[in-house]
Amino acid sequence: MQHRVTIRDVAARAGVSAGAVSLALNGRPGVSEETRRRITEAARELGWSPNLAARSLARSPQVHTVGMAISREAVTEGLDALHMALIGGIQSVLEERPCSLLLHLTASREMEIDLYKKWWQSGQVNGAVLTGVTQDDPRIEPTQRLGMPVIAVTHPDLSGPFPAVWTDEAAAITEAVRYLAVLGHRRIAHVAGPARLGSALVRSRAFEAVAAELSLDAHRNLPTDLSAHQGARATQELLAAAERPTAIVYDNDLMAVAGLAAAQELGLQVPRDLSIVAWDDSDLCQITRPGLSALSHDPFAFGSEVARCLLELLDTGRAESRVSGTPVLVPRGTTGPPPHRP
């Protein structure tokens, strides 16, 4: 675990008193230029920066600042639509106390790791929320070394040492596939997210498990980048097969809408020829015609639970992983029985 570099650490490296370090680093008189140079060099070598949170706490000891970094990689994987509601839920809980959310967009996972290090060592944050978790996520080990309190938004199998808050996605996709099977579908496909993304991994495993349990005649699991373009391409590939699926479950609303358009361009009618189920019951699902059957959950309430879990960790030093709801299937105009085949 890496501790925050303090003035005492800088003083020990430079061979001076803590008072001299304070004078030098705050630009005050009382030390020679040579001593000031030696202290500045020691601070730079140790990676010292002012503890902004400590200064704030001196004025208001109840203040917490929660850090949340979102990489552009995660945004391109289709997570941006959910982040706004998630952030709103987190903020709603933080506003109940003198707490604030420090939000930052980074260009890569590597830059996100550097940002966490900077935030923690400078005392800008008291804890953080880790989103867009992947299998063997490269952020977990270096963040753990920092000793920073972290809540991971993912299934606990992927959260490493951190408490996790997650929705029961495995139960949700199992419900969707069973619902389609009850309607009579025996050939069901899953257009998933990136194989390394935690949520896509959980959903794909659950899809394969329920397909085996129901002994479906045929099932396929196609990973994508969660974009509309790849959602359409995956749909075209599936529908070009000799034994094409009669139902498809998509990992987000954008791909489901693109899949709907792709099916219609091929002359298929939904749901007469193809049933469609989307994740995340967004406004897009409801305004599309026909309206998309969707797995619905409340990302705002989910964000609120994430914030409560983190505040518990900050207040008591420990928090238990917890599930925050299960998406519920809302049938609309894109699901029905499979087409009759003589």
Coordinates of C-alpha atoms in Angstrom, one line a residue:
M1 CA 0.0 0.0 0.0
Q2 CA 1.4 3.4 -0.9
H3 CA 1.0 6.1 1.7
R4 CA 0.5 9.8 0.9
V5 CA 3.8 11.6 0.8
T6 CA 3.8 14.1 3.7
I7 CA 5.9 17.2 4.6
R8 CA 7.8 15.0 7.1
D9 CA 8.8 12.6 4.3
V10 CA 10.1 15.5 2.2
A11 CA 11.9 16.9 5.3
A12 CA 13.6 13.6 5.9
R13 CA 14.8 13.3 2.3
A14 CA 16.1 16.9 2.3
G15 CA 17.7 16.6 5.7
V16 CA 15.8 19.6 7.1
S17 CA 13.0 20.3 9.6
A18 CA 9.3 20.1 8.6
G19 CA 9.0 23.8 9.3
A20 CA 11.7 24.6 6.7
V21 CA 9.8 22.4 4.2
S22 CA 6.6 24.4 4.9
L23 CA 8.4 27.7 4.4
A24 CA 10.1 26.6 1.2
L25 CA 7.1 24.9 -0.5
N26 CA 4.8 27.8 0.3
G27 CA 7.2 30.4 -1.1
R28 CA 7.8 32.1 2.2
P29 CA 11.1 33.7 3.4
G30 CA 13.2 32.1 6.1
V31 CA 15.2 29.5 4.2
S32 CA 18.2 29.9 1.9
E33 CA 17.9 29.5 -1.8
E34 CA 20.1 26.4 -1.7
T35 CA 17.9 24.8 1.0
R36 CA 14.8 25.8 -1.0
R37 CA 16.2 24.1 -4.0
R38 CA 17.1 20.9 -2.1
I39 CA 13.6 20.8 -0.6
T40 CA 11.9 21.3 -4.0
E41 CA 14.0 18.6 -5.5
A42 CA 13.2 16.2 -2.7
A43 CA 9.5 16.9 -3.0
R44 CA 9.6 16.3 -6.8
E45 CA 11.5 13.0 -6.3
L46 CA 8.9 11.8 -3.8
G47 CA 5.9 12.9 -5.8
W48 CA 4.7 15.2 -3.1
S49 CA 1.8 17.6 -3.8
P50 CA -0.3 19.8 -1.5
N51 CA -3.0 17.9 0.4
L52 CA -6.0 19.8 -0.8
A53 CA -8.4 17.6 1.0
A54 CA -6.7 18.2 4.3
R55 CA -7.0 21.9 3.9
S56 CA -10.7 21.5 3.1
L57 CA -11.2 19.3 6.1
A58 CA -9.5 21.8 8.4
R59 CA -12.4 24.1 7.5
S60 CA -15.1 21.5 7.4
P61 CA -14.2 18.1 8.9
Q62 CA -17.3 16.3 7.5
V63 CA -16.4 17.0 3.8
H64 CA -15.8 14.0 1.5
T65 CA -14.8 14.3 -2.1
V66 CA -15.6 11.3 -4.2
G67 CA -13.6 10.8 -7.4
M68 CA -15.0 9.2 -10.6
A69 CA -12.9 8.9 -13.7
I70 CA -14.5 7.7 -17.0
S71 CA -12.2 6.7 -19.8
R72 CA -13.0 7.5 -23.4
E73 CA -12.5 3.8 -24.1
A74 CA -15.4 3.1 -21.8
V75 CA -17.6 5.7 -23.5
T76 CA -16.9 4.2 -26.9
E77 CA -18.0 0.9 -25.5
G78 CA -21.5 2.3 -25.1
L79 CA -21.4 3.1 -21.4
D80 CA -22.0 6.9 -21.7
A81 CA -25.8 6.6 -21.9
L82 CA -26.0 5.0 -18.5
H83 CA -23.4 7.1 -16.8
M84 CA -25.5 10.3 -16.7
A85 CA -28.2 8.5 -14.7
L86 CA -25.6 6.7 -12.6
I87 CA -23.8 10.0 -11.8
G88 CA -27.1 11.7 -11.0
G89 CA -27.9 9.0 -8.4
I90 CA -24.5 9.3 -6.8
Q91 CA -24.8 13.0 -6.7
S92 CA -28.2 12.9 -5.1
V93 CA -26.9 11.0 -2.1
L94 CA -23.7 13.1 -1.8
E95 CA -25.8 16.2 -1.6
E96 CA -27.5 14.9 1.6
R97 CA -24.1 15.5 3.3
P98 CA -21.4 18.1 2.7
C99 CA -19.8 15.9 0.0
S100 CA -18.9 16.5 -3.6
L101 CA -18.2 14.5 -6.8
L102 CA -15.0 15.1 -8.7
L103 CA -15.7 13.8 -12.3
H104 CA -13.0 13.5 -14.9
L105 CA -12.8 12.1 -18.5
T106 CA -9.6 10.4 -19.3
A107 CA -8.1 9.3 -22.7
S108 CA -7.1 5.8 -21.6
R109 CA -7.0 3.3 -18.7
E110 CA -3.4 4.2 -18.1
M111 CA -4.2 7.9 -17.7
E112 CA -7.0 6.9 -15.4
I113 CA -4.6 5.0 -13.2
D114 CA -2.2 8.0 -13.1
L115 CA -5.2 10.2 -12.2
Y116 CA -6.2 8.1 -9.2
K117 CA -2.6 8.2 -8.0
K118 CA -2.5 12.0 -8.3
W119 CA -5.9 12.4 -6.6
W120 CA -5.0 10.1 -3.7
Q121 CA -1.4 11.3 -3.1
S122 CA -2.5 15.0 -3.2
G123 CA -5.5 14.3 -1.0
Q124 CA -8.0 15.6 -3.5
V125 CA -10.3 12.7 -3.0
N126 CA -11.3 10.5 0.0
G127 CA -12.4 7.6 -2.2
A128 CA -13.4 6.7 -5.7
V129 CA -16.0 4.8 -7.8
L130 CA -14.6 2.4 -10.4
T131 CA -16.8 1.9 -13.5
G132 CA -16.6 0.0 -16.8
V133 CA -14.7 -2.9 -15.0
T134 CA -13.2 -5.5 -17.3
Q135 CA -12.0 -9.0 -16.8
D136 CA -8.5 -8.8 -15.2
D137 CA -9.0 -5.0 -15.1
P138 CA -5.6 -3.3 -15.2
R139 CA -6.7 -0.5 -12.8
I140 CA -7.5 -2.8 -9.8
E141 CA -4.0 -3.8 -8.7
P142 CA -2.4 -0.3 -8.8
T143 CA -5.4 1.3 -7.2
Q144 CA -5.3 -1.3 -4.4
R145 CA -1.7 -0.5 -3.8
L146 CA -2.6 3.2 -3.2
G147 CA -4.8 2.2 -0.3
M148 CA -7.6 4.4 -1.6
P149 CA -11.2 3.4 -0.6
V150 CA -12.9 2.2 -3.8
I151 CA -16.3 0.8 -4.7
A152 CA -16.4 -1.2 -8.0
V153 CA -19.5 -1.0 -10.1
T154 CA -19.4 -4.7 -11.3
H155 CA -20.1 -8.2 -10.2
P156 CA -18.0 -9.2 -7.2
D157 CA -16.2 -11.9 -9.2
L158 CA -14.5 -9.1 -11.1
S159 CA -14.0 -6.4 -8.3
G160 CA -10.8 -7.9 -6.8
P161 CA -10.4 -6.6 -3.3
F162 CA -12.9 -3.9 -3.5
P163 CA -16.6 -4.0 -2.4
A164 CA -18.9 -4.3 -5.4
V165 CA -22.3 -2.9 -6.2
W166 CA -24.0 -4.6 -9.1
T167 CA -27.4 -5.5 -10.7
D168 CA -28.2 -9.2 -11.2
E169 CA -27.7 -9.2 -14.9
A170 CA -27.4 -13.0 -15.0
A171 CA -30.9 -13.4 -13.6
A172 CA -32.2 -10.8 -16.0
I173 CA -30.9 -12.4 -19.2
T174 CA -32.1 -15.8 -17.9
E175 CA -35.6 -14.3 -17.5
A176 CA -35.5 -12.9 -21.0
V177 CA -34.4 -16.2 -22.7
R178 CA -37.0 -18.2 -20.7
Y179 CA -39.7 -15.7 -21.7
L180 CA -38.8 -16.1 -25.3
A181 CA -38.8 -19.9 -24.9
V182 CA -42.2 -19.8 -23.4
L183 CA -43.4 -17.9 -26.5
G184 CA -42.1 -20.9 -28.5
H185 CA -38.7 -19.7 -29.7
R186 CA -36.0 -22.4 -30.0
R187 CA -33.4 -20.4 -32.0
I188 CA -32.3 -17.4 -29.9
A189 CA -29.2 -15.3 -30.3
H190 CA -27.4 -12.8 -28.0
V191 CA -25.7 -9.8 -29.5
A192 CA -23.3 -9.0 -26.6
G193 CA -20.8 -6.3 -25.7
P194 CA -17.0 -6.7 -25.8
A195 CA -15.9 -10.0 -24.4
R196 CA -13.6 -8.4 -21.9
L197 CA -16.2 -6.0 -20.4
G198 CA -17.4 -7.4 -17.1
S199 CA -21.2 -6.9 -17.7
A200 CA -20.9 -8.5 -21.2
L201 CA -19.0 -11.4 -19.7
V202 CA -21.6 -12.0 -17.0
R203 CA -24.5 -11.8 -19.5
S204 CA -22.8 -14.1 -22.0
R205 CA -22.1 -16.8 -19.5
A206 CA -25.7 -16.6 -18.2
F207 CA -27.0 -16.8 -21.8
E208 CA -25.0 -19.9 -22.6
A209 CA -26.1 -21.5 -19.3
V210 CA -29.8 -21.0 -19.8
A211 CA -29.6 -22.0 -23.5
A212 CA -28.0 -25.3 -22.4
E213 CA -30.6 -25.7 -19.6
L214 CA -33.5 -25.2 -22.1
S215 CA -31.8 -27.4 -24.7
L216 CA -32.5 -24.8 -27.4
D217 CA -32.3 -26.0 -31.0
A218 CA -29.7 -23.3 -31.8
H219 CA -28.2 -20.4 -30.1
R220 CA -25.4 -17.9 -30.9
N221 CA -23.5 -15.4 -28.8
L222 CA -21.8 -12.6 -30.8
P223 CA -19.5 -10.0 -29.1
T224 CA -19.5 -6.4 -30.5
D225 CA -18.3 -3.0 -29.4
L226 CA -21.9 -2.0 -28.4
S227 CA -22.1 0.5 -31.3
A228 CA -25.1 0.8 -33.7
H229 CA -22.9 -0.1 -36.6
Q230 CA -21.8 -3.4 -35.1
G231 CA -25.2 -4.2 -33.8
A232 CA -26.5 -3.9 -37.4
R233 CA -23.7 -6.0 -38.8
A234 CA -24.2 -8.7 -36.2
T235 CA -27.9 -8.8 -37.0
Q236 CA -27.2 -9.1 -40.7
E237 CA -24.8 -12.0 -40.1
L238 CA -27.3 -13.8 -37.9
L239 CA -30.2 -13.3 -40.3
A240 CA -28.1 -14.5 -43.3
A241 CA -27.6 -17.9 -41.6
A242 CA -29.4 -21.0 -43.0
E243 CA -31.0 -21.5 -39.5
R244 CA -31.5 -17.9 -38.6
P245 CA -32.6 -17.0 -35.1
T246 CA -36.2 -16.2 -34.4
A247 CA -35.3 -14.0 -31.5
I248 CA -32.3 -11.8 -30.6
V249 CA -31.4 -10.2 -27.2
Y250 CA -29.2 -7.1 -27.6
D251 CA -26.9 -5.8 -24.9
N252 CA -28.1 -2.2 -25.3
D253 CA -30.9 -0.1 -26.8
L254 CA -28.7 1.4 -29.6
M255 CA -27.9 -2.0 -31.0
A256 CA -31.5 -3.2 -30.7
V257 CA -32.7 -0.2 -32.7
A258 CA -30.0 -0.8 -35.3
G259 CA -31.0 -4.5 -35.4
L260 CA -34.6 -3.6 -35.9
A261 CA -33.7 -1.5 -38.9
A262 CA -31.5 -4.1 -40.3
A263 CA -34.2 -6.7 -40.1
Q264 CA -36.7 -4.4 -41.7
E265 CA -34.3 -3.7 -44.6
L266 CA -34.1 -7.4 -45.2
G267 CA -37.9 -7.5 -45.5
L268 CA -38.6 -9.1 -42.2
Q269 CA -41.4 -7.9 -40.0
V270 CA -41.0 -7.5 -36.2
P271 CA -42.3 -9.4 -34.3
R272 CA -43.9 -11.6 -36.9
D273 CA -40.6 -12.9 -38.3
L274 CA -38.2 -11.9 -35.6
S275 CA -38.5 -11.0 -31.9
I276 CA -36.2 -8.4 -30.3
V277 CA -35.3 -7.7 -26.7
A278 CA -33.1 -4.8 -25.6
W279 CA -31.2 -4.0 -22.5
D280 CA -31.8 -0.7 -20.7
D281 CA -35.4 0.5 -21.1
S282 CA -34.5 4.0 -22.3
D283 CA -36.6 6.6 -24.0
L284 CA -35.2 5.3 -27.3
C285 CA -36.9 1.9 -26.6
Q286 CA -40.2 3.6 -25.9
I287 CA -40.3 6.0 -28.9
T288 CA -39.2 3.4 -31.5
R289 CA -42.0 1.9 -33.5
P290 CA -42.7 -0.8 -32.7
G291 CA -41.7 -0.1 -29.1
L292 CA -38.8 -2.3 -28.0
S293 CA -39.4 -5.0 -25.4
A294 CA -36.6 -4.3 -22.9
L295 CA -35.0 -5.3 -19.7
S296 CA -35.6 -2.3 -17.5
H297 CA -33.7 -1.1 -14.4
D298 CA -33.2 2.2 -12.6
P299 CA -29.6 3.5 -13.0
F300 CA -30.4 6.5 -10.9
A301 CA -31.4 4.3 -7.9
F302 CA -28.4 2.1 -8.7
G303 CA -26.1 5.2 -8.5
S304 CA -27.7 6.1 -5.1
E305 CA -26.8 2.7 -3.8
V306 CA -23.2 3.0 -5.1
A307 CA -22.8 6.3 -3.2
R308 CA -24.3 4.9 0.0
C309 CA -21.9 2.0 -0.1
L310 CA -18.9 4.2 -0.6
L311 CA -20.0 6.6 2.2
E312 CA -20.3 3.5 4.5
L313 CA -16.8 2.5 3.5
L314 CA -15.5 6.0 4.2
D315 CA -17.3 6.3 7.6
T316 CA -16.6 2.8 9.0
G317 CA -13.6 1.6 7.0
R318 CA -15.5 -1.4 5.6
A319 CA -18.5 -2.1 3.4
E320 CA -20.1 -5.3 2.1
S321 CA -20.7 -6.0 -1.6
R322 CA -24.3 -5.8 -2.5
V323 CA -26.7 -6.4 -5.4
S324 CA -28.9 -3.5 -6.3
G325 CA -31.9 -4.9 -8.1
T326 CA -32.6 -7.1 -11.0
P327 CA -33.6 -5.7 -14.4
V328 CA -37.2 -6.6 -15.2
L329 CA -38.5 -7.6 -18.7
V330 CA -41.0 -5.1 -20.1
P331 CA -42.7 -6.7 -23.2
R332 CA -43.7 -4.3 -25.9
G333 CA -44.2 -4.5 -29.6
T334 CA -41.0 -6.4 -30.6
T335 CA -41.7 -9.8 -29.0
G336 CA -44.2 -12.5 -30.1
P337 CA -44.3 -16.2 -31.0
P338 CA -41.9 -17.4 -33.7
P339 CA -43.0 -17.6 -37.3
H340 CA -44.8 -20.8 -38.2
R341 CA -42.6 -23.1 -40.3
P342 CA -44.4 -26.1 -41.9

